[in-house]
PDB file of C-alpha atoms in Angstrom:
ATOM      1  CA  GLY A 862     121.435 200.596 138.136  1.00 64.00           C
ATOM      2  CA  GLY A 863     119.399 197.508 137.483  1.00 62.00           C
ATOM      3  CA  GLY A 864     115.771 197.158 138.400  1.00 62.00           C
ATOM      4  CA  GLY A 865     112.407 195.593 137.761  1.00 61.00           C
ATOM      5  CA  GLY A 866     111.922 192.436 139.782  1.00 60.00           C
ATOM      6  CA  GLY A 867     109.422 189.795 138.712  1.00 59.00           C
ATOM      7  CA  GLY A 868     106.012 190.190 140.292  1.00 58.00           C
ATOM      8  CA  LEU A 869     105.309 186.504 140.739  1.00 54.00           C
ATOM      9  CA  SER A 870     103.310 185.608 143.819  1.00 52.00           C
ATOM     10  CA  ARG A 871     104.627 182.613 145.737  1.00 49.00           C
ATOM     11  CA  SER A 872     101.375 181.735 147.446  1.00 48.00           C
ATOM     12  CA  GLN A 873     101.311 178.257 145.935  1.00 47.00           C
ATOM     13  CA  SER A 874     104.493 177.157 147.680  1.00 47.00           C
ATOM     14  CA  THR A 875     102.842 177.625 151.076  1.00 43.00           C
ATOM     15  CA  ARG A 876     100.283 174.916 150.367  1.00 47.00           C
ATOM     16  CA  LYS A 877     101.064 171.566 151.948  1.00 50.00           C
ATOM     17  CA  ARG A 878     102.629 169.299 149.356  1.00 53.00           C
ATOM     18  CA  GLU A 879     100.354 166.313 149.053  1.00 59.00           C
ATOM     19  CA  GLU A 880     101.660 162.854 148.284  1.00 69.00           C
ATOM     20  CA  LYS A 881     101.021 161.764 144.738  1.00 87.00           C
ATOM     21  CA  ASN A 882     100.204 158.145 145.462  1.00 91.00           C
ATOM     22  CA  TRP A 883      99.547 157.489 141.779  1.00 96.00           C
ATOM     23  CA  MET A 884     103.094 158.516 140.875  1.00 96.00           C
ATOM     24  CA  ARG A 885     104.986 155.260 140.220  1.00 96.00           C
ATOM     25  CA  ILE A 886     108.039 156.390 138.251  1.00 94.00           C
ATOM     26  CA  ASN A 887     111.334 154.488 138.030  1.00 92.00           C
ATOM     27  CA  MET A 888     110.175 151.058 139.103  1.00 93.00           C
ATOM     28  CA  PRO A 889     109.371 147.803 137.286  1.00 94.00           C
ATOM     29  CA  LYS A 890     105.999 147.719 135.538  1.00 96.00           C
ATOM     30  CA  ALA A 891     104.641 144.885 137.700  1.00 96.00           C
ATOM     31  CA  HIS A 892     105.555 146.759 140.868  1.00 96.00           C
ATOM     32  CA  ALA A 893     104.099 150.028 139.559  1.00 97.00           C
ATOM     33  CA  LEU A 894     100.750 148.407 138.762  1.00 97.00           C
ATOM     34  CA  GLU A 895     100.375 146.660 142.136  1.00 96.00           C
ATOM     35  CA  PRO A 896      98.327 149.368 143.889  1.00 95.00           C
ATOM     36  CA  ILE A 897      95.509 149.312 141.320  1.00 97.00           C
ATOM     37  CA  MET A 898      95.144 145.555 140.918  1.00 95.00           C
ATOM     38  CA  ASP A 899      92.190 145.310 143.315  1.00 94.00           C
ATOM     39  CA  LYS A 900      90.764 148.777 142.699  1.00 96.00           C
ATOM     40  CA  PRO A 901      87.580 149.986 140.946  1.00 96.00           C
ATOM     41  CA  ASP A 902      87.287 151.512 137.473  1.00 97.00           C
ATOM     42  CA  GLY A 903      89.231 154.732 137.151  1.00 98.00           C
ATOM     43  CA  ALA A 904      91.966 153.765 139.600  1.00 98.00           C
ATOM     44  CA  PHE A 905      95.272 154.583 137.920  1.00 98.00           C
ATOM     45  CA  VAL A 906      99.014 155.018 138.207  1.00 98.00           C
ATOM     46  CA  ILE A 907     101.488 156.944 136.096  1.00 97.00           C
ATOM     47  CA  ARG A 908     104.627 154.894 135.558  1.00 97.00           C
ATOM     48  CA  SER A 909     107.781 154.852 133.495  1.00 96.00           C
ATOM     49  CA  SER A 910     107.542 153.252 130.078  1.00 96.00           C
ATOM     50  CA  GLU A 911     109.827 150.238 129.717  1.00 92.00           C
ATOM     51  CA  SER A 912     109.861 150.248 125.919  1.00 92.00           C
ATOM     52  CA  ARG A 913     110.219 154.038 125.620  1.00 92.00           C
ATOM     53  CA  PRO A 914     112.291 155.369 128.546  1.00 87.00           C
ATOM     54  CA  GLU A 915     111.636 158.987 127.563  1.00 89.00           C
ATOM     55  CA  CYS A 916     107.894 158.514 128.039  1.00 95.00           C
ATOM     56  CA  HIS A 917     105.484 157.798 130.875  1.00 97.00           C
ATOM     57  CA  VAL A 918     102.460 155.528 130.790  1.00 98.00           C
ATOM     58  CA  LEU A 919      99.035 156.199 132.235  1.00 98.00           C
ATOM     59  CA  SER A 920      97.653 152.831 133.348  1.00 98.00           C
ATOM     60  CA  TYR A 921      94.065 152.762 134.562  1.00 98.00           C
ATOM     61  CA  ARG A 922      91.430 150.194 135.479  1.00 98.00           C
ATOM     62  CA  PHE A 923      88.397 149.587 133.295  1.00 98.00           C
ATOM     63  CA  ARG A 924      86.026 146.625 133.543  1.00 97.00           C
ATOM     64  CA  GLY A 925      88.511 144.300 135.179  1.00 94.00           C
ATOM     65  CA  GLN A 926      91.396 145.107 132.874  1.00 97.00           C
ATOM     66  CA  ILE A 927      94.147 147.716 132.824  1.00 97.00           C
ATOM     67  CA  ILE A 928      94.278 150.166 129.929  1.00 98.00           C
ATOM     68  CA  HIS A 929      97.643 151.745 129.059  1.00 98.00           C
ATOM     69  CA  GLU A 930      97.971 155.159 127.438  1.00 98.00           C
ATOM     70  CA  LEU A 931     101.364 156.577 126.479  1.00 98.00           C
ATOM     71  CA  ILE A 932     102.276 160.001 127.866  1.00 98.00           C
ATOM     72  CA  ILE A 933     104.691 161.823 125.557  1.00 96.00           C
ATOM     73  CA  LEU A 934     107.042 164.217 127.351  1.00 95.00           C
ATOM     74  CA  HIS A 935     108.310 167.075 125.224  1.00 89.00           C
ATOM     75  CA  SER A 936     110.970 169.628 126.070  1.00 86.00           C
ATOM     76  CA  GLY A 937     112.035 172.801 124.325  1.00 84.00           C
ATOM     77  CA  ALA A 938     110.464 176.257 124.331  1.00 85.00           C
ATOM     78  CA  ASN A 939     107.229 174.936 125.822  1.00 82.00           C
ATOM     79  CA  PRO A 940     108.080 171.867 127.913  1.00 87.00           C
ATOM     80  CA  GLY A 941     105.191 169.698 128.897  1.00 94.00           C
ATOM     81  CA  MET A 942     103.394 166.466 128.116  1.00 97.00           C
ATOM     82  CA  PHE A 943     100.375 165.062 126.335  1.00 97.00           C
ATOM     83  CA  LEU A 944      98.572 161.775 125.890  1.00 97.00           C
ATOM     84  CA  ASP A 945      99.617 159.983 122.728  1.00 96.00           C
ATOM     85  CA  CYS A 946      95.933 159.571 121.841  1.00 96.00           C
ATOM     86  CA  ASN A 947      95.307 163.320 122.183  1.00 96.00           C
ATOM     87  CA  PRO A 948      98.402 165.247 121.059  1.00 93.00           C
ATOM     88  CA  GLY A 949      96.396 168.440 120.673  1.00 93.00           C
ATOM     89  CA  LYS A 950      95.925 168.849 124.421  1.00 95.00           C
ATOM     90  CA  SER A 951      99.175 169.612 126.209  1.00 95.00           C
ATOM     91  CA  PHE A 952      99.861 169.896 129.957  1.00 97.00           C
ATOM     92  CA  ARG A 953     102.645 171.508 131.972  1.00 95.00           C
ATOM     93  CA  SER A 954     102.650 168.853 134.689  1.00 95.00           C
ATOM     94  CA  LEU A 955     101.324 165.397 135.525  1.00 96.00           C
ATOM     95  CA  PRO A 956      98.918 166.696 138.210  1.00 96.00           C
ATOM     96  CA  GLU A 957      97.490 169.057 135.581  1.00 97.00           C
ATOM     97  CA  LEU A 958      97.018 166.148 133.175  1.00 97.00           C
ATOM     98  CA  VAL A 959      95.379 164.081 135.918  1.00 97.00           C
ATOM     99  CA  MET A 960      93.061 166.920 136.853  1.00 97.00           C
ATOM    100  CA  TYR A 961      91.924 167.252 133.238  1.00 98.00           C
ATOM    101  CA  TYR A 962      91.223 163.549 132.840  1.00 98.00           C
ATOM    102  CA  GLU A 963      89.319 163.350 136.129  1.00 97.00           C
ATOM    103  CA  GLN A 964      86.467 164.615 133.978  1.00 97.00           C
ATOM    104  CA  PRO A 965      84.899 162.285 131.397  1.00 97.00           C
ATOM    105  CA  ARG A 966      86.882 162.722 128.168  1.00 97.00           C
ATOM    106  CA  PRO A 967      86.462 160.928 124.831  1.00 96.00           C
ATOM    107  CA  GLU A 968      90.127 159.815 124.847  1.00 95.00           C
ATOM    108  CA  LEU A 969      89.737 157.673 127.958  1.00 97.00           C
ATOM    109  CA  LYS A 970      87.251 154.886 128.544  1.00 97.00           C
ATOM    110  CA  TYR A 971      86.758 156.041 132.123  1.00 98.00           C
ATOM    111  CA  PRO A 972      87.510 159.202 134.153  1.00 98.00           C
ATOM    112  CA  LEU A 973      90.551 158.998 136.423  1.00 98.00           C
ATOM    113  CA  LEU A 974      90.060 158.466 140.143  1.00 96.00           C
ATOM    114  CA  PRO A 975      93.066 160.017 141.926  1.00 91.00           C
ATOM    115  CA  THR A 976      91.976 158.980 145.411  1.00 89.00           C
ATOM    116  CA  ALA A 977      91.749 155.273 144.547  1.00 90.00           C
ATOM    117  CA  VAL A 978      95.419 154.603 145.271  1.00 88.00           C
ATOM    118  CA  GLY A 979      95.591 155.227 148.996  1.00 77.00           C
ATOM    119  CA  GLY A 980      98.678 156.243 150.927  1.00 63.00           C
ATOM    120  CA  SER A 981      99.158 152.958 152.736  1.00 53.00           C
ATOM    121  CA  LYS A 982     101.944 153.112 155.284  1.00 43.00           C
ATOM    122  CA  GLN A 983     104.888 150.976 154.223  1.00 39.00           C
TER     123      GLN A 983
END
């Protein structure tokens, strides 16, 4: 006989899936950046990179301009992602990356503000 099932708890799946309003993948850059154009410092989106399709870009507001940081996605034994400017710190998911950079970090000029991009009804 077989045996030994995994003991993983599935409690996380019961939580209501919240909309990631900052997630702007697979759309033109200009369209992806629209929601943060009139927002305060720290407002950001994560979008597809046009020059490097295998990467994402973190674009955030700082002092009236938009700063772009490349997010490198890596697959393999330990799939995940990291900011190009901080390859030593890897994340399993974009929300995890966002949560980390909500705190002031030396890599970014300003902490991320996830609530800045509201869920406006289309």
